[in-house]
Amino acid sequence: MRWVPGTNLRGRAVSFGIACALVAGQAHAGWEFTPSVTLGSIYSDNVTLAPKGAETSDLILELAPALDARFDGRRVDADIRYRARSLFYRDRDELDQTYHFLDARTNAELVQDTFFLDAGVGVRQQVIDPSVVIPGETLSGGENLSDEYTAFISPHWTGRVADNLRADVRYVLGVVRYDESTLTDSDQHVLAALLERTPEAGTLYWALRYRQARVEFEDEDNVTLEQGAGELGIPVTGRTRLILIGGYERNNFLLADGSNAPDDSLWAVGLRSSRGERFEVEVLAGERVFGNTFSLRWVQRAPRWRMVASYDEDFVTYAETRLSIDPRSPESILPGPDLGRAASDVYLRERAQVDLAFDWRRTTASMRVYNERRDYQTREGEEEVRGVDFSIDWLFRPRTSFVLAAGVEETDILGADAEDRLTRLSAGVTQQLGRRTAGSLILARSDRSSDLAEREYTENAIIARLIATF
């Protein structure tokens, strides 16, 4: 199955959202609709993010209607989120732009506790040329953004084949489409299967896993990534197991030198332990076709804080990171403008990330530290991004809150011996004006330094918004 480029996918996306409402609406009139509209005024002293000495300021009017719709039925759930964001410039009307954002998904239980069907569509924006400086949330992206349309459908079967034996099979058909012809459209077919002995404390655990992902690119070579493995978990203590993994992987894509991708056996050994909901850890080390490999997942929960740390290495295509469902891993932490191209490349992704969240009586805070390196296999080149983000939200009055956010990100630019450093800082106050209205005032600053002078800029912005919910 292949959708023809040029098909009106925006119309299909909106139609799917309506279909979600109709399907669930026929099951039960249990919809919750939350429409809202945001009216904002933005002053920027550098609307085009020009280098020092070439800045131009402007006043921007922001209009953003939105609709959230949710349905919780006995056998069908649906969640639809839509937002249109229009920016109107006082002095630079050639920069006026409207962006559409849609995230619609539904889950249907076709056979009780056994057979399910997931589906979804999305509309968002994709950077055309990552080497060009891209404005952030407050400014228009001009001609360097293209609408991106994604859709998936995924039947999923799970059940017990014996008292202590469980099987799980999922198939995903996904599509990614762009308005811009220089970006690479793709279709994706993913099959994932699992047969495992139900894990019980102090008992031997085993599992058989299989996964095949085939990505079909428009006018480019297709990519197939396939892996099968067996896993054995030997009890060491009541809550800790020694993990032994062995298997084989086959990959079908051309390397940069024109040779075929390697096929080889894989193995890993490590430990897995848990203490209910409060503590989980898995650490593995072994070997795959690209050499030595290591993975980590560590989750720690307490009444007032939570930490998740992870590291993994795997072959990935950029197209795989764009779909809402990926049986292997969530979307890359770096799908955005500074790293990643909508192309048919295969890369070895090495990703580390630590998330911390704190919750006091009237204060919440979060911090993320991340590092992602991409070693391209189908062409020469590497890129890397690393950074830290921090935010704190303090409710210092019953209807008034203060928000402070900061971040630093360093990027090694693909294809150039250069590095960028982007520093962001914002502070704002939000006031609840009425039961359904709120206002906010935000001061923001962005500062990019670079080895390439044309990429350097500084921008200061003042953002005032009024939000009404109906």
Short mmCIF file of N, CA and C in Angstrom, two decimals, residues 6-146:
data_model
loop_
_atom_site.label_atom_id
_atom_site.label_comp_id
_atom_site.label_asym_id
_atom_site.label_seq_id
_atom_site.Cartn_x
_atom_site.Cartn_y
_atom_site.Cartn_z
N GLY A 6 1.32 14.12 -3.22
CA GLY A 6 0.43 15.13 -3.78
C GLY A 6 -1.00 14.95 -3.34
N THR A 7 -1.32 13.77 -2.76
CA THR A 7 -2.64 13.57 -2.21
C THR A 7 -2.88 14.55 -1.08
N ASN A 8 -4.10 15.03 -0.94
CA ASN A 8 -4.41 16.03 0.08
C ASN A 8 -4.42 15.39 1.45
N LEU A 9 -3.24 15.26 2.06
CA LEU A 9 -3.14 14.59 3.35
C LEU A 9 -3.68 15.45 4.47
N ARG A 10 -3.63 16.79 4.30
CA ARG A 10 -4.23 17.62 5.34
C ARG A 10 -5.72 17.34 5.42
N GLY A 11 -6.37 17.20 4.26
CA GLY A 11 -7.78 16.85 4.26
C GLY A 11 -8.02 15.49 4.88
N ARG A 12 -7.12 14.53 4.57
CA ARG A 12 -7.25 13.20 5.17
C ARG A 12 -7.09 13.26 6.68
N ALA A 13 -6.15 14.07 7.14
CA ALA A 13 -5.91 14.18 8.58
C ALA A 13 -7.13 14.74 9.28
N VAL A 14 -7.70 15.82 8.75
CA VAL A 14 -8.89 16.39 9.36
C VAL A 14 -10.05 15.41 9.29
N SER A 15 -10.17 14.71 8.16
CA SER A 15 -11.24 13.72 8.02
C SER A 15 -11.10 12.61 9.04
N PHE A 16 -9.85 12.20 9.31
CA PHE A 16 -9.66 11.16 10.31
C PHE A 16 -10.09 11.63 11.68
N GLY A 17 -9.76 12.89 12.01
CA GLY A 17 -10.18 13.42 13.29
C GLY A 17 -11.68 13.39 13.43
N ILE A 18 -12.39 13.76 12.35
CA ILE A 18 -13.84 13.71 12.37
C ILE A 18 -14.32 12.27 12.50
N ALA A 19 -13.64 11.36 11.80
CA ALA A 19 -14.03 9.95 11.87
C ALA A 19 -13.89 9.40 13.27
N CYS A 20 -12.81 9.81 13.96
CA CYS A 20 -12.65 9.39 15.36
C CYS A 20 -13.87 9.80 16.17
N ALA A 21 -14.32 11.02 15.95
CA ALA A 21 -15.48 11.51 16.69
C ALA A 21 -16.73 10.73 16.34
N LEU A 22 -16.90 10.41 15.07
CA LEU A 22 -18.10 9.70 14.65
C LEU A 22 -18.12 8.27 15.19
N VAL A 23 -16.94 7.59 15.08
CA VAL A 23 -16.89 6.20 15.55
C VAL A 23 -17.19 6.12 17.04
N ALA A 24 -16.47 6.96 17.80
CA ALA A 24 -16.69 6.92 19.24
C ALA A 24 -18.06 7.47 19.59
N GLY A 25 -18.54 8.45 18.83
CA GLY A 25 -19.84 9.03 19.11
C GLY A 25 -20.96 8.02 18.92
N GLN A 26 -20.79 7.12 17.93
CA GLN A 26 -21.78 6.07 17.74
C GLN A 26 -21.78 5.09 18.90
N ALA A 27 -20.58 4.91 19.51
CA ALA A 27 -20.52 3.96 20.61
C ALA A 27 -21.18 4.52 21.86
N HIS A 28 -21.02 5.83 22.09
CA HIS A 28 -21.58 6.42 23.29
C HIS A 28 -21.41 7.92 23.20
N ALA A 29 -22.40 8.67 23.66
CA ALA A 29 -22.32 10.13 23.60
C ALA A 29 -21.55 10.64 24.81
N GLY A 30 -20.26 10.27 24.90
CA GLY A 30 -19.47 10.62 26.07
C GLY A 30 -18.31 11.53 25.76
N TRP A 31 -18.43 12.36 24.75
CA TRP A 31 -17.35 13.26 24.36
C TRP A 31 -17.20 14.41 25.33
N GLU A 32 -15.95 14.84 25.52
CA GLU A 32 -15.64 16.06 26.24
C GLU A 32 -14.92 17.00 25.27
N PHE A 33 -15.51 18.15 24.99
CA PHE A 33 -14.93 19.12 24.08
C PHE A 33 -14.43 20.34 24.86
N THR A 34 -13.22 20.79 24.55
CA THR A 34 -12.65 21.97 25.21
C THR A 34 -12.08 22.91 24.15
N PRO A 35 -12.90 23.80 23.62
CA PRO A 35 -12.37 24.81 22.69
C PRO A 35 -11.71 25.95 23.44
N SER A 36 -10.74 26.59 22.82
CA SER A 36 -10.06 27.72 23.43
C SER A 36 -9.51 28.62 22.33
N VAL A 37 -9.14 29.83 22.72
CA VAL A 37 -8.51 30.75 21.78
C VAL A 37 -7.48 31.58 22.54
N THR A 38 -6.34 31.78 21.92
CA THR A 38 -5.27 32.60 22.49
C THR A 38 -5.05 33.81 21.60
N LEU A 39 -5.04 34.98 22.22
CA LEU A 39 -4.75 36.23 21.52
C LEU A 39 -3.49 36.80 22.15
N GLY A 40 -2.46 37.01 21.33
CA GLY A 40 -1.18 37.44 21.87
C GLY A 40 -0.57 38.59 21.11
N SER A 41 0.32 39.30 21.79
CA SER A 41 1.11 40.36 21.18
C SER A 41 2.56 40.10 21.51
N ILE A 42 3.42 40.04 20.48
CA ILE A 42 4.82 39.68 20.64
C ILE A 42 5.69 40.81 20.09
N TYR A 43 6.60 41.30 20.91
CA TYR A 43 7.60 42.25 20.42
C TYR A 43 8.94 41.53 20.37
N SER A 44 9.60 41.58 19.22
CA SER A 44 10.92 40.98 19.06
C SER A 44 11.87 42.03 18.50
N ASP A 45 13.08 42.08 19.05
CA ASP A 45 14.06 43.03 18.53
C ASP A 45 14.92 42.44 17.42
N ASN A 46 14.58 41.19 16.98
CA ASN A 46 15.34 40.57 15.89
C ASN A 46 14.46 39.50 15.24
N VAL A 47 13.50 39.94 14.43
CA VAL A 47 12.47 39.02 13.93
C VAL A 47 13.01 38.01 12.93
N THR A 48 14.13 38.30 12.28
CA THR A 48 14.70 37.36 11.31
C THR A 48 15.92 36.64 11.86
N LEU A 49 16.23 36.84 13.14
CA LEU A 49 17.40 36.24 13.78
C LEU A 49 18.67 36.52 12.98
N ALA A 50 18.83 37.77 12.63
CA ALA A 50 19.98 38.20 11.83
C ALA A 50 21.21 38.37 12.71
N PRO A 51 22.40 38.31 12.12
CA PRO A 51 23.63 38.54 12.89
C PRO A 51 23.68 39.97 13.43
N LYS A 52 24.59 40.19 14.36
CA LYS A 52 24.73 41.49 15.00
C LYS A 52 24.95 42.58 13.96
N GLY A 53 24.19 43.67 14.09
CA GLY A 53 24.28 44.79 13.17
C GLY A 53 23.24 44.77 12.08
N ALA A 54 22.57 43.63 11.87
CA ALA A 54 21.55 43.53 10.82
C ALA A 54 20.16 43.25 11.39
N GLU A 55 19.98 43.45 12.71
CA GLU A 55 18.69 43.13 13.35
C GLU A 55 17.60 44.11 12.90
N THR A 56 16.37 43.61 12.83
CA THR A 56 15.19 44.45 12.64
C THR A 56 14.14 44.02 13.65
N SER A 57 13.47 44.99 14.26
CA SER A 57 12.44 44.69 15.26
C SER A 57 11.06 44.78 14.62
N ASP A 58 10.08 44.18 15.30
CA ASP A 58 8.71 44.24 14.81
C ASP A 58 7.76 43.84 15.94
N LEU A 59 6.50 44.20 15.72
CA LEU A 59 5.42 43.81 16.63
C LEU A 59 4.55 42.80 15.91
N ILE A 60 4.24 41.69 16.58
CA ILE A 60 3.55 40.56 15.95
C ILE A 60 2.24 40.30 16.69
N LEU A 61 1.17 40.13 15.93
CA LEU A 61 -0.11 39.72 16.50
C LEU A 61 -0.25 38.22 16.35
N GLU A 62 -0.61 37.55 17.44
CA GLU A 62 -0.77 36.09 17.44
C GLU A 62 -2.23 35.74 17.70
N LEU A 63 -2.78 34.87 16.86
CA LEU A 63 -4.14 34.36 17.03
C LEU A 63 -4.10 32.85 16.91
N ALA A 64 -4.56 32.14 17.96
CA ALA A 64 -4.42 30.68 17.99
C ALA A 64 -5.67 30.02 18.55
N PRO A 65 -6.65 29.71 17.71
CA PRO A 65 -7.78 28.91 18.17
C PRO A 65 -7.38 27.45 18.31
N ALA A 66 -8.01 26.73 19.25
CA ALA A 66 -7.66 25.33 19.49
C ALA A 66 -8.89 24.56 19.91
N LEU A 67 -8.84 23.25 19.71
CA LEU A 67 -9.92 22.36 20.14
C LEU A 67 -9.32 21.06 20.65
N ASP A 68 -9.65 20.71 21.89
CA ASP A 68 -9.31 19.41 22.45
C ASP A 68 -10.60 18.61 22.60
N ALA A 69 -10.58 17.38 22.13
CA ALA A 69 -11.75 16.51 22.25
C ALA A 69 -11.29 15.15 22.76
N ARG A 70 -12.02 14.63 23.72
CA ARG A 70 -11.64 13.35 24.33
C ARG A 70 -12.87 12.49 24.53
N PHE A 71 -12.70 11.19 24.26
CA PHE A 71 -13.79 10.24 24.45
C PHE A 71 -13.25 9.01 25.18
N ASP A 72 -13.90 8.64 26.27
CA ASP A 72 -13.56 7.42 27.01
C ASP A 72 -14.77 6.51 27.01
N GLY A 73 -14.72 5.50 26.14
CA GLY A 73 -15.83 4.57 26.03
C GLY A 73 -15.48 3.22 26.62
N ARG A 74 -16.44 2.35 26.60
CA ARG A 74 -16.22 1.01 27.15
C ARG A 74 -15.24 0.23 26.30
N ARG A 75 -15.30 0.39 24.96
CA ARG A 75 -14.42 -0.35 24.06
C ARG A 75 -13.62 0.55 23.13
N VAL A 76 -13.92 1.85 23.13
CA VAL A 76 -13.26 2.77 22.21
C VAL A 76 -12.84 4.02 22.97
N ASP A 77 -11.58 4.44 22.79
CA ASP A 77 -11.07 5.69 23.31
C ASP A 77 -10.58 6.54 22.15
N ALA A 78 -10.71 7.84 22.27
CA ALA A 78 -10.22 8.76 21.24
C ALA A 78 -9.73 10.03 21.90
N ASP A 79 -8.69 10.61 21.32
CA ASP A 79 -8.12 11.86 21.82
C ASP A 79 -7.70 12.70 20.62
N ILE A 80 -8.28 13.89 20.48
CA ILE A 80 -8.01 14.76 19.34
C ILE A 80 -7.58 16.12 19.86
N ARG A 81 -6.43 16.59 19.37
CA ARG A 81 -5.94 17.90 19.75
C ARG A 81 -5.57 18.66 18.48
N TYR A 82 -6.22 19.80 18.30
CA TYR A 82 -5.97 20.62 17.10
C TYR A 82 -5.71 22.05 17.51
N ARG A 83 -4.78 22.68 16.81
CA ARG A 83 -4.46 24.09 17.06
C ARG A 83 -4.03 24.73 15.76
N ALA A 84 -4.56 25.90 15.48
CA ALA A 84 -4.10 26.73 14.36
C ALA A 84 -3.44 27.97 14.95
N ARG A 85 -2.27 28.30 14.48
CA ARG A 85 -1.53 29.44 15.02
C ARG A 85 -1.16 30.39 13.89
N SER A 86 -1.71 31.61 13.94
CA SER A 86 -1.46 32.62 12.91
C SER A 86 -0.63 33.75 13.50
N LEU A 87 0.38 34.17 12.74
CA LEU A 87 1.24 35.28 13.13
C LEU A 87 1.14 36.38 12.08
N PHE A 88 0.86 37.60 12.53
CA PHE A 88 0.70 38.75 11.63
C PHE A 88 1.69 39.84 12.05
N TYR A 89 2.60 40.20 11.15
CA TYR A 89 3.65 41.17 11.43
C TYR A 89 3.19 42.57 11.05
N ARG A 90 3.50 43.53 11.89
CA ARG A 90 3.10 44.91 11.63
C ARG A 90 3.85 45.49 10.42
N ASP A 91 5.17 45.28 10.35
CA ASP A 91 5.99 45.90 9.31
C ASP A 91 6.50 44.92 8.27
N ARG A 92 6.40 43.62 8.53
CA ARG A 92 6.96 42.62 7.61
C ARG A 92 5.89 41.61 7.25
N ASP A 93 4.87 42.06 6.49
CA ASP A 93 3.75 41.18 6.22
C ASP A 93 4.13 39.98 5.36
N GLU A 94 5.31 40.02 4.71
CA GLU A 94 5.75 38.85 3.94
C GLU A 94 6.08 37.67 4.86
N LEU A 95 6.23 37.96 6.16
CA LEU A 95 6.50 36.90 7.13
C LEU A 95 5.23 36.32 7.75
N ASP A 96 4.07 36.90 7.42
CA ASP A 96 2.82 36.39 7.98
C ASP A 96 2.67 34.90 7.66
N GLN A 97 2.19 34.14 8.63
CA GLN A 97 2.13 32.69 8.44
C GLN A 97 1.07 32.10 9.35
N THR A 98 0.46 31.01 8.89
CA THR A 98 -0.46 30.21 9.71
C THR A 98 0.04 28.78 9.75
N TYR A 99 0.14 28.23 10.95
CA TYR A 99 0.59 26.85 11.13
C TYR A 99 -0.56 26.02 11.71
N HIS A 100 -0.63 24.77 11.27
CA HIS A 100 -1.65 23.84 11.77
C HIS A 100 -0.97 22.70 12.51
N PHE A 101 -1.52 22.36 13.67
CA PHE A 101 -1.02 21.26 14.49
C PHE A 101 -2.20 20.33 14.80
N LEU A 102 -2.03 19.05 14.53
CA LEU A 102 -3.08 18.07 14.82
C LEU A 102 -2.44 16.81 15.37
N ASP A 103 -2.98 16.32 16.46
CA ASP A 103 -2.60 15.01 17.01
C ASP A 103 -3.90 14.29 17.35
N ALA A 104 -4.28 13.34 16.52
CA ALA A 104 -5.53 12.60 16.72
C ALA A 104 -5.22 11.12 16.75
N ARG A 105 -5.73 10.44 17.76
CA ARG A 105 -5.49 9.00 17.85
C ARG A 105 -6.68 8.32 18.50
N THR A 106 -6.85 7.06 18.18
CA THR A 106 -7.94 6.29 18.74
C THR A 106 -7.48 4.86 19.01
N ASN A 107 -8.10 4.23 19.99
CA ASN A 107 -7.82 2.85 20.34
C ASN A 107 -9.14 2.12 20.49
N ALA A 108 -9.29 1.00 19.78
CA ALA A 108 -10.52 0.22 19.85
C ALA A 108 -10.20 -1.20 20.32
N GLU A 109 -10.96 -1.66 21.28
CA GLU A 109 -10.83 -3.03 21.77
C GLU A 109 -11.82 -3.89 20.98
N LEU A 110 -11.34 -4.56 19.94
CA LEU A 110 -12.22 -5.30 19.04
C LEU A 110 -12.64 -6.64 19.65
N VAL A 111 -11.73 -7.28 20.36
CA VAL A 111 -12.04 -8.51 21.10
C VAL A 111 -11.55 -8.30 22.52
N GLN A 112 -12.41 -8.53 23.49
CA GLN A 112 -12.12 -8.16 24.88
C GLN A 112 -10.80 -8.74 25.36
N ASP A 113 -9.93 -7.84 25.83
CA ASP A 113 -8.64 -8.19 26.43
C ASP A 113 -7.69 -8.91 25.49
N THR A 114 -8.00 -8.93 24.17
CA THR A 114 -7.19 -9.75 23.27
C THR A 114 -6.75 -9.01 22.00
N PHE A 115 -7.70 -8.42 21.28
CA PHE A 115 -7.39 -7.84 19.97
C PHE A 115 -7.76 -6.37 19.96
N PHE A 116 -6.79 -5.53 19.59
CA PHE A 116 -6.95 -4.09 19.64
C PHE A 116 -6.57 -3.48 18.29
N LEU A 117 -7.05 -2.28 18.06
CA LEU A 117 -6.68 -1.54 16.86
C LEU A 117 -6.36 -0.11 17.26
N ASP A 118 -5.13 0.32 17.02
CA ASP A 118 -4.69 1.70 17.26
C ASP A 118 -4.57 2.41 15.92
N ALA A 119 -4.88 3.68 15.90
CA ALA A 119 -4.73 4.48 14.68
C ALA A 119 -4.53 5.94 15.07
N GLY A 120 -3.90 6.69 14.19
CA GLY A 120 -3.69 8.09 14.48
C GLY A 120 -3.20 8.86 13.29
N VAL A 121 -3.35 10.17 13.33
CA VAL A 121 -2.80 11.06 12.32
C VAL A 121 -2.20 12.27 13.03
N GLY A 122 -1.28 12.93 12.35
CA GLY A 122 -0.67 14.13 12.90
C GLY A 122 -0.32 15.11 11.81
N VAL A 123 -0.37 16.37 12.14
CA VAL A 123 0.09 17.45 11.27
C VAL A 123 0.99 18.34 12.11
N ARG A 124 2.18 18.61 11.63
CA ARG A 124 3.11 19.51 12.29
C ARG A 124 4.07 20.05 11.24
N GLN A 125 5.11 20.77 11.67
CA GLN A 125 6.03 21.38 10.73
C GLN A 125 7.40 20.71 10.80
N GLN A 126 8.05 20.67 9.64
CA GLN A 126 9.37 20.08 9.52
C GLN A 126 10.31 21.10 8.88
N VAL A 127 11.50 21.21 9.41
CA VAL A 127 12.51 22.10 8.85
C VAL A 127 13.01 21.54 7.52
N ILE A 128 13.11 22.40 6.52
CA ILE A 128 13.58 21.97 5.20
C ILE A 128 15.11 21.91 5.17
N ASP A 129 15.77 22.96 5.62
CA ASP A 129 17.23 23.02 5.60
C ASP A 129 17.73 23.29 7.01
N PRO A 130 18.23 22.26 7.72
CA PRO A 130 18.68 22.45 9.10
C PRO A 130 19.91 23.33 9.24
N SER A 131 20.62 23.58 8.14
CA SER A 131 21.81 24.42 8.22
C SER A 131 21.47 25.90 8.33
N VAL A 132 20.20 26.26 8.06
CA VAL A 132 19.76 27.64 8.17
C VAL A 132 19.20 27.86 9.57
N VAL A 133 19.47 29.04 10.14
CA VAL A 133 18.97 29.36 11.48
C VAL A 133 17.44 29.34 11.46
N ILE A 134 16.85 28.63 12.42
CA ILE A 134 15.40 28.45 12.48
C ILE A 134 14.84 29.21 13.66
N PRO A 135 13.84 30.08 13.45
CA PRO A 135 13.22 30.77 14.59
C PRO A 135 12.55 29.78 15.54
N GLY A 136 12.41 30.22 16.78
CA GLY A 136 11.76 29.38 17.78
C GLY A 136 10.27 29.59 17.80
N GLU A 137 9.67 29.41 18.98
CA GLU A 137 8.22 29.39 19.10
C GLU A 137 7.59 30.73 18.76
N THR A 138 8.26 31.84 19.04
CA THR A 138 7.61 33.14 18.93
C THR A 138 7.59 33.69 17.51
N LEU A 139 8.43 33.16 16.60
CA LEU A 139 8.59 33.77 15.29
C LEU A 139 8.20 32.82 14.17
N SER A 140 7.97 33.39 12.99
CA SER A 140 7.62 32.61 11.81
C SER A 140 8.86 31.94 11.24
N GLY A 141 8.67 30.75 10.69
CA GLY A 141 9.78 30.03 10.07
C GLY A 141 9.97 30.36 8.62
N GLY A 142 9.13 31.26 8.07
CA GLY A 142 9.28 31.67 6.68
C GLY A 142 9.15 30.51 5.71
N GLU A 143 10.00 30.49 4.70
CA GLU A 143 9.91 29.47 3.66
C GLU A 143 10.74 28.23 3.99
N ASN A 144 11.31 28.17 5.18
CA ASN A 144 12.15 27.03 5.54
C ASN A 144 11.40 25.99 6.37
N LEU A 145 10.08 26.06 6.42
CA LEU A 145 9.27 25.05 7.08
C LEU A 145 8.28 24.45 6.09
N SER A 146 8.07 23.17 6.20
CA SER A 146 7.09 22.46 5.38
C SER A 146 6.12 21.73 6.30
#
